[in-house]
CSV table of C-alpha atoms in Angstrom, one decimal:
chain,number,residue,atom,x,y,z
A,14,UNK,CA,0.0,0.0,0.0
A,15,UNK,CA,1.7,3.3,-1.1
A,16,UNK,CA,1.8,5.7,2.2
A,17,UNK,CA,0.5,9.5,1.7
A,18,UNK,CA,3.9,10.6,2.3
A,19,UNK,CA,4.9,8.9,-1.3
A,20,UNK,CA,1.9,10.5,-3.3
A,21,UNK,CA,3.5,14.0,-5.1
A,22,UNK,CA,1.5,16.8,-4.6
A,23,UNK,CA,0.4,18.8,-7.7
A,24,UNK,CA,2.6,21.7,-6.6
A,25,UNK,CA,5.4,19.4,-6.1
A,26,UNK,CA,5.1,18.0,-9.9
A,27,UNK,CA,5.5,22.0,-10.9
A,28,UNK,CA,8.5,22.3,-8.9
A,29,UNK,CA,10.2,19.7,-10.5
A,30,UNK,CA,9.0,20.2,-14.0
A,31,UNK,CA,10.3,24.2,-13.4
A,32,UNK,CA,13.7,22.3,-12.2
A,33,UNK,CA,14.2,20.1,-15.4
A,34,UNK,CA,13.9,23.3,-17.7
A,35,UNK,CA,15.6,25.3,-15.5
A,36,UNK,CA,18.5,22.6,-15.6
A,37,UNK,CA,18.4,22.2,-19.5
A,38,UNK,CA,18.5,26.5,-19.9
A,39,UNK,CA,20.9,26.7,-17.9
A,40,UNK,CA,23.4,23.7,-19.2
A,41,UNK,CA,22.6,25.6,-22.7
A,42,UNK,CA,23.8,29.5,-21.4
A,43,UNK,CA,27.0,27.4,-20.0
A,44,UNK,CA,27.8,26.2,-23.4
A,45,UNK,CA,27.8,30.5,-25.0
A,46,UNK,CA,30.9,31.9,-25.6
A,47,UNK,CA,32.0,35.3,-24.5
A,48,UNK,CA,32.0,37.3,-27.6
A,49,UNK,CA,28.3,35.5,-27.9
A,50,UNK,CA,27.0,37.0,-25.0
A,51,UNK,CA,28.7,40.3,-25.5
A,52,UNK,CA,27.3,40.5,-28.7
A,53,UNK,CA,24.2,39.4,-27.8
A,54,UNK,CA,24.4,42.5,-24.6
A,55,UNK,CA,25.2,45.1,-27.1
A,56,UNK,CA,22.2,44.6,-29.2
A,57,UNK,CA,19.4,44.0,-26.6
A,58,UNK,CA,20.7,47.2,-25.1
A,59,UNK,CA,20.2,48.5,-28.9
A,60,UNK,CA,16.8,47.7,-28.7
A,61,UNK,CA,15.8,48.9,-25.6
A,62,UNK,CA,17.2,52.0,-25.5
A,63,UNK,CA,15.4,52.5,-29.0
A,64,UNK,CA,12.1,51.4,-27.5
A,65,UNK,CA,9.1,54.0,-27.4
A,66,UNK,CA,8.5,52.3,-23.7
A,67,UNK,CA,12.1,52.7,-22.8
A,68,UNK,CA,12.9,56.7,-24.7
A,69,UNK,CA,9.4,58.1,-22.7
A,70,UNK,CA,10.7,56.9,-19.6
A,71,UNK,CA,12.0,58.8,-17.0
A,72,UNK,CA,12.8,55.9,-14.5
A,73,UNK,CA,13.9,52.3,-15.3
A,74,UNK,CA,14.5,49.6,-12.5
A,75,UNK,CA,17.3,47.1,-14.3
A,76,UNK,CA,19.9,44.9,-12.8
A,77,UNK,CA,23.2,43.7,-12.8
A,78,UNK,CA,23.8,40.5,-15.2
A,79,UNK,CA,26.0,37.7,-14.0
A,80,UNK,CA,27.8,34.7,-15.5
A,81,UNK,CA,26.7,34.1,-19.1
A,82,UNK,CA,22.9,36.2,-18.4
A,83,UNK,CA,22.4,38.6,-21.5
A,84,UNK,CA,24.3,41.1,-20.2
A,85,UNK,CA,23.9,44.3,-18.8
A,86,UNK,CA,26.6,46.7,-18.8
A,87,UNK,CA,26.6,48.5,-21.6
A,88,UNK,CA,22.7,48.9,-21.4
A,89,UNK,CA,22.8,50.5,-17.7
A,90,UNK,CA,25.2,53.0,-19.4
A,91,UNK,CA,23.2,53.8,-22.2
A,92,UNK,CA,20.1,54.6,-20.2
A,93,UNK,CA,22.1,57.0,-17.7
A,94,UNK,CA,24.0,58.2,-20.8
A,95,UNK,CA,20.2,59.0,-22.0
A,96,UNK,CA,19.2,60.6,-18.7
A,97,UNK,CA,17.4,58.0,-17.1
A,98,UNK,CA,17.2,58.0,-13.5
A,99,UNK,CA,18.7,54.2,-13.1
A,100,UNK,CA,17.5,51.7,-9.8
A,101,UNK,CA,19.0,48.3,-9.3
A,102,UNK,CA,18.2,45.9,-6.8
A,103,UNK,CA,19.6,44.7,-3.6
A,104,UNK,CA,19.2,41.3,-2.4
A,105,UNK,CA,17.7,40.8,0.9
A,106,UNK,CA,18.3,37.7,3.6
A,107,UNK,CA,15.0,36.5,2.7
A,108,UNK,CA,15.2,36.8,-0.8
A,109,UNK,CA,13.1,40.0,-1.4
A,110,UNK,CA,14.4,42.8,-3.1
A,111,UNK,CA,15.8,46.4,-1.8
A,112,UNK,CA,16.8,48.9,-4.5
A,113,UNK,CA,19.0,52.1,-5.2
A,114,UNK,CA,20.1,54.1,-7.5
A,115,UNK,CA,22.8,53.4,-10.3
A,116,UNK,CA,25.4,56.2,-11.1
A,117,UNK,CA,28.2,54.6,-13.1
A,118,UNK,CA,30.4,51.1,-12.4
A,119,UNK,CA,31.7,53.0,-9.3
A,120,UNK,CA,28.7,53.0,-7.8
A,121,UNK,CA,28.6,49.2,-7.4
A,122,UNK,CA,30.4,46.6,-4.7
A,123,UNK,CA,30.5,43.0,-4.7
A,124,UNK,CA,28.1,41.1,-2.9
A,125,UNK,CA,26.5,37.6,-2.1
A,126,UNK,CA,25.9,34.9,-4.5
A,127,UNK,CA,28.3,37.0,-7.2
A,128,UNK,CA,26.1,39.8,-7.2
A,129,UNK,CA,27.0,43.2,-7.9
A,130,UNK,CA,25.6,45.4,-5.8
A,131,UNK,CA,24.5,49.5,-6.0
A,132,UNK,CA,26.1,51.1,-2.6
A,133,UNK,CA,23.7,54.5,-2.3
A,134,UNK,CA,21.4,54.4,0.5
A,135,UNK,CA,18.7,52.6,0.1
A,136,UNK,CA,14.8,52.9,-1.4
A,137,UNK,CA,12.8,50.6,0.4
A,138,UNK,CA,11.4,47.6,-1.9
A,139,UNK,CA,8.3,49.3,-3.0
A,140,UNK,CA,10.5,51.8,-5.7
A,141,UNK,CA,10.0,49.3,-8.2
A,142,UNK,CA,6.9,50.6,-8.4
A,143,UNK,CA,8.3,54.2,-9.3
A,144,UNK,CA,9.6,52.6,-12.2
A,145,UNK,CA,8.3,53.4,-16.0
A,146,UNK,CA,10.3,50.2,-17.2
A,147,UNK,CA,11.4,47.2,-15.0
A,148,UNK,CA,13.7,45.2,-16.5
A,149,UNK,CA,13.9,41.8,-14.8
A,150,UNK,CA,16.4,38.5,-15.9
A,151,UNK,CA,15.1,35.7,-16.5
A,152,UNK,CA,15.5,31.9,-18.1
A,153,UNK,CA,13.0,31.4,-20.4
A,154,UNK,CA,9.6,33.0,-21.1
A,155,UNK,CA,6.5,31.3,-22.9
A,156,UNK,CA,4.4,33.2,-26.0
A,157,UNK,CA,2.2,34.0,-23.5
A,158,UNK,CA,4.6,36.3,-21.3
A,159,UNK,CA,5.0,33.8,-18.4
A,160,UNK,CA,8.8,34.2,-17.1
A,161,UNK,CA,11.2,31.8,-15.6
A,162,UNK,CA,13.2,32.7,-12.9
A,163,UNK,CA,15.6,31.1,-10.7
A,164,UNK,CA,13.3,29.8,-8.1
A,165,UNK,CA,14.2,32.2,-5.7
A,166,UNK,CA,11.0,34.4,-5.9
A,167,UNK,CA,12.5,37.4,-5.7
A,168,UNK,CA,11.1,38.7,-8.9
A,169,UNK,CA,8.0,37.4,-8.5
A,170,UNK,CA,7.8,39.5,-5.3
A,171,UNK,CA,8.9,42.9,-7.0
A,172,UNK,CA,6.9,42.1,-10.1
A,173,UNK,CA,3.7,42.2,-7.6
A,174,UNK,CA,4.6,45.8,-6.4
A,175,UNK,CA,4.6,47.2,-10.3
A,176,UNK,CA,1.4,48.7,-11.1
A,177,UNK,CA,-0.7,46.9,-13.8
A,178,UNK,CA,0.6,48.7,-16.8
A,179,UNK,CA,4.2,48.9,-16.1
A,180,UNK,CA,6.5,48.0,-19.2
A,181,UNK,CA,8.1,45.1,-17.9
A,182,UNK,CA,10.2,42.6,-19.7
A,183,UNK,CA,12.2,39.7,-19.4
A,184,UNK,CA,16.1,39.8,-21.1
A,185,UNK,CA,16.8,36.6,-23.2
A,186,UNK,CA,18.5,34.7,-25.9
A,187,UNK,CA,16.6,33.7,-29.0
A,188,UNK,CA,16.3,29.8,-27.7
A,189,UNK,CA,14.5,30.8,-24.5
A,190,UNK,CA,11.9,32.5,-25.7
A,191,UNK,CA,8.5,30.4,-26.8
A,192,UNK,CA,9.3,27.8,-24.2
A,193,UNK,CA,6.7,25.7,-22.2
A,194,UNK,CA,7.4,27.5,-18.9
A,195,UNK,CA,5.6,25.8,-16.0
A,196,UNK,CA,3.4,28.5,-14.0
A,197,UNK,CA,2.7,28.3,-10.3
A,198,UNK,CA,-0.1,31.1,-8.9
A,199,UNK,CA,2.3,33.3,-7.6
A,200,UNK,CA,4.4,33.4,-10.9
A,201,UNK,CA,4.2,37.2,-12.3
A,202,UNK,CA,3.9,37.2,-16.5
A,203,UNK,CA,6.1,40.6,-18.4
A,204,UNK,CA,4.7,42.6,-20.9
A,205,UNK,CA,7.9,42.0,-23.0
A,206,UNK,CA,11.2,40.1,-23.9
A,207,UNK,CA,14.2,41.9,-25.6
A,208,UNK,CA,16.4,39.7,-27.0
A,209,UNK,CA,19.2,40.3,-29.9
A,210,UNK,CA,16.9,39.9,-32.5
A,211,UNK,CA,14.4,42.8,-30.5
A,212,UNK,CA,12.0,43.5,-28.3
A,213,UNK,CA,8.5,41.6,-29.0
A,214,UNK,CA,5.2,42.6,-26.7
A,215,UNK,CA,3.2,40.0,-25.7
């Protein structure tokens, strides 16, 4: 007789069908060289910065790429370069988000998990929703706009605070767009993905 303990739970089956793509994306970014993902940085930062969502805004919440993420660099420059007022997050002890603002490379420090790291004083984690653009990472997104994350919730949390309207949008490679992402209730869809090919609205 098969003990109650042994039967999965529905949410259980999503946790583990979110770990198997997870495990595949992320095997996939391993496998990009670095003049890939530069390249691939320089033109989703062409595309944003050339989006009407992204030129009419005044403030964009963004972040700080890491490991083989699309990256971010030369798109945080570009939108202070185009006098954005620039907020990046800071990563709390229970996973939620803090932010501050972004004024130049000096203006960031190492921190946990790899993480770079704004030093200003802080916003409190309801800024985000000062934002006109929040620009989140992600691993995949499906063609409906539901994002993958990393499983730490953290986005999902800040994405909850943006007002319904907000431009957000996901930053990927070509390959993780389209995918079959599992969704769990408290999973937050974007509005968009930019990715070197461009920005598409869902």
């Amino acid at each position: 007789m098969t003990s109650p303990q042994s039967v999965p739970e529905p949410g259980d089956n999503l946790a583990l069908a979110k770990l198997a793509v997870r495990d595949q994306l992320l095997t996939s970014r391993r496998r990009r060289s670095l003049s890939e993902v530069g390249a691939a940085a320089r033109a989703i930062a062409d595309h944003l910065v050339a989006a009407p969502e992204v030129r009419r805004a005044a403030t964009v919440a963004c972040y700080v790429s890491v490991g083989s993420e699309p990256g971010t660099t030369a798109l945080l420059d570009r939108l202070v370069e185009a006098g954005k007022r620039v907020i990046l997050p800071v990563l709390l002890p229970d996973n939620d988000l803090d932010w501050s603002a972004y004024h130049g490379p000096a203006s960031l420090a190492p921190a946990g998990r790899g993480l770079l790291e704004p030093v200003g004083p802080r916003l409190g984690a309801d800024a985000v929703a000062t934002a006109d653009v929040v620009l989140v990472p992600g691993l995949a997104v499906s063609p409906t706009g539901q994002r993958l994350g990393r499983g730490g919730g953290s986005y999902d949390r800040a994405l909850a605070r943006v007002p319904l309207g907000t431009f957000t949008c996901v930053l990927l490679y070509p390959d993780e767009t389209g995918v079959a992402v599992p969704t769990e209730p408290h999973d937050r869809p974007v509005a968009a993905v930019a990715t070197p090919e461009g920005v598409v609205r869902f």
